[in-house]
mmCIF file of C-alpha atoms in Angstrom:
data_model
loop_
_atom_site.group_PDB
_atom_site.id
_atom_site.type_symbol
_atom_site.label_atom_id
_atom_site.label_comp_id
_atom_site.label_asym_id
_atom_site.label_seq_id
_atom_site.Cartn_x
_atom_site.Cartn_y
_atom_site.Cartn_z
ATOM 1 C CA MET A 2 0.442 0.252 0.007
ATOM 2 C CA PHE A 3 1.529 3.416 -0.829
ATOM 3 C CA LYS A 4 2.412 5.646 2.325
ATOM 4 C CA LEU A 5 2.262 9.418 1.838
ATOM 5 C CA PRO A 6 5.597 11.102 3.237
ATOM 6 C CA GLN A 7 5.584 12.733 6.481
ATOM 7 C CA VAL A 8 5.414 16.320 4.733
ATOM 8 C CA ILE A 9 1.786 15.701 3.420
ATOM 9 C CA ARG A 10 0.521 14.378 5.974
ATOM 10 C CA CYS A 11 1.365 17.006 8.089
ATOM 11 C CA ARG A 12 -0.121 19.112 5.663
ATOM 12 C CA LEU A 13 -3.496 17.163 5.440
ATOM 13 C CA GLY A 14 -3.733 17.356 9.484
ATOM 14 C CA ARG A 15 -2.695 13.912 9.968
ATOM 15 C CA HIS A 16 0.433 13.877 12.377
ATOM 16 C CA THR A 17 3.079 11.980 14.133
ATOM 17 C CA PRO A 18 4.134 12.474 17.990
ATOM 18 C CA VAL A 19 7.118 12.568 20.595
ATOM 19 C CA ARG A 20 6.151 9.642 22.301
ATOM 20 C CA SER A 21 8.040 9.534 24.321
ATOM 21 C CA GLU A 22 7.282 13.289 25.387
ATOM 22 C CA ALA A 23 3.113 12.450 25.149
ATOM 23 C CA ALA A 24 1.397 13.544 28.484
ATOM 24 C CA TRP A 25 -2.597 13.309 29.223
ATOM 25 C CA ASP A 26 -4.204 16.514 29.830
ATOM 26 C CA GLY A 27 -6.815 15.226 31.520
ATOM 27 C CA LEU A 28 -9.598 15.641 28.065
ATOM 28 C CA HIS A 29 -7.524 14.316 25.717
ATOM 29 C CA PHE A 30 -3.628 12.823 24.890
ATOM 30 C CA VAL A 31 -1.289 16.061 23.928
ATOM 31 C CA SER A 32 2.288 15.812 22.297
ATOM 32 C CA THR A 33 4.145 17.577 19.731
ATOM 33 C CA CYS A 34 4.683 16.580 16.090
ATOM 34 C CA ASP A 35 7.528 14.849 15.206
ATOM 35 C CA LYS A 36 8.207 16.940 12.155
ATOM 36 C CA CYS A 37 6.739 19.982 12.204
ATOM 37 C CA GLY A 38 6.642 20.681 15.729
ATOM 38 C CA THR A 39 2.878 21.458 15.451
ATOM 39 C CA SER A 40 1.027 20.801 19.300
ATOM 40 C CA ILE A 41 -1.036 18.062 18.519
ATOM 41 C CA ARG A 42 -3.559 16.377 19.789
ATOM 42 C CA ARG A 43 -5.386 12.727 19.590
ATOM 43 C CA VAL A 44 -8.127 12.191 18.872
ATOM 44 C CA SER A 45 -9.244 8.619 18.549
ATOM 45 C CA ARG A 46 -6.219 5.486 18.660
ATOM 46 C CA GLY A 47 -3.655 6.073 16.134
ATOM 47 C CA LYS A 48 -5.285 9.404 15.062
ATOM 48 C CA TRP A 49 -3.691 12.786 15.943
ATOM 49 C CA LYS A 50 -4.844 15.927 14.739
ATOM 50 C CA ALA A 51 -3.208 19.654 15.620
ATOM 51 C CA ASP A 52 -4.057 21.501 18.192
ATOM 52 C CA TRP A 53 -7.577 22.644 18.718
ATOM 53 C CA LEU A 54 -8.865 23.645 22.055
ATOM 54 C CA PRO A 55 -6.578 27.251 23.888
ATOM 55 C CA ASP A 56 -3.804 27.225 26.028
#
């Protein structure tokens, strides 16, 4: 199966977390994207999106 390069995946909103930095904030797991550095939250198992909650 063809897999998109991570740069394109990030632009489409599908990020990869820095797993060692992932932490529970009371609502979601949060981390930063391993490739682009964006703050991200886990939507469901294996699916991470750009942070949509204000600080």
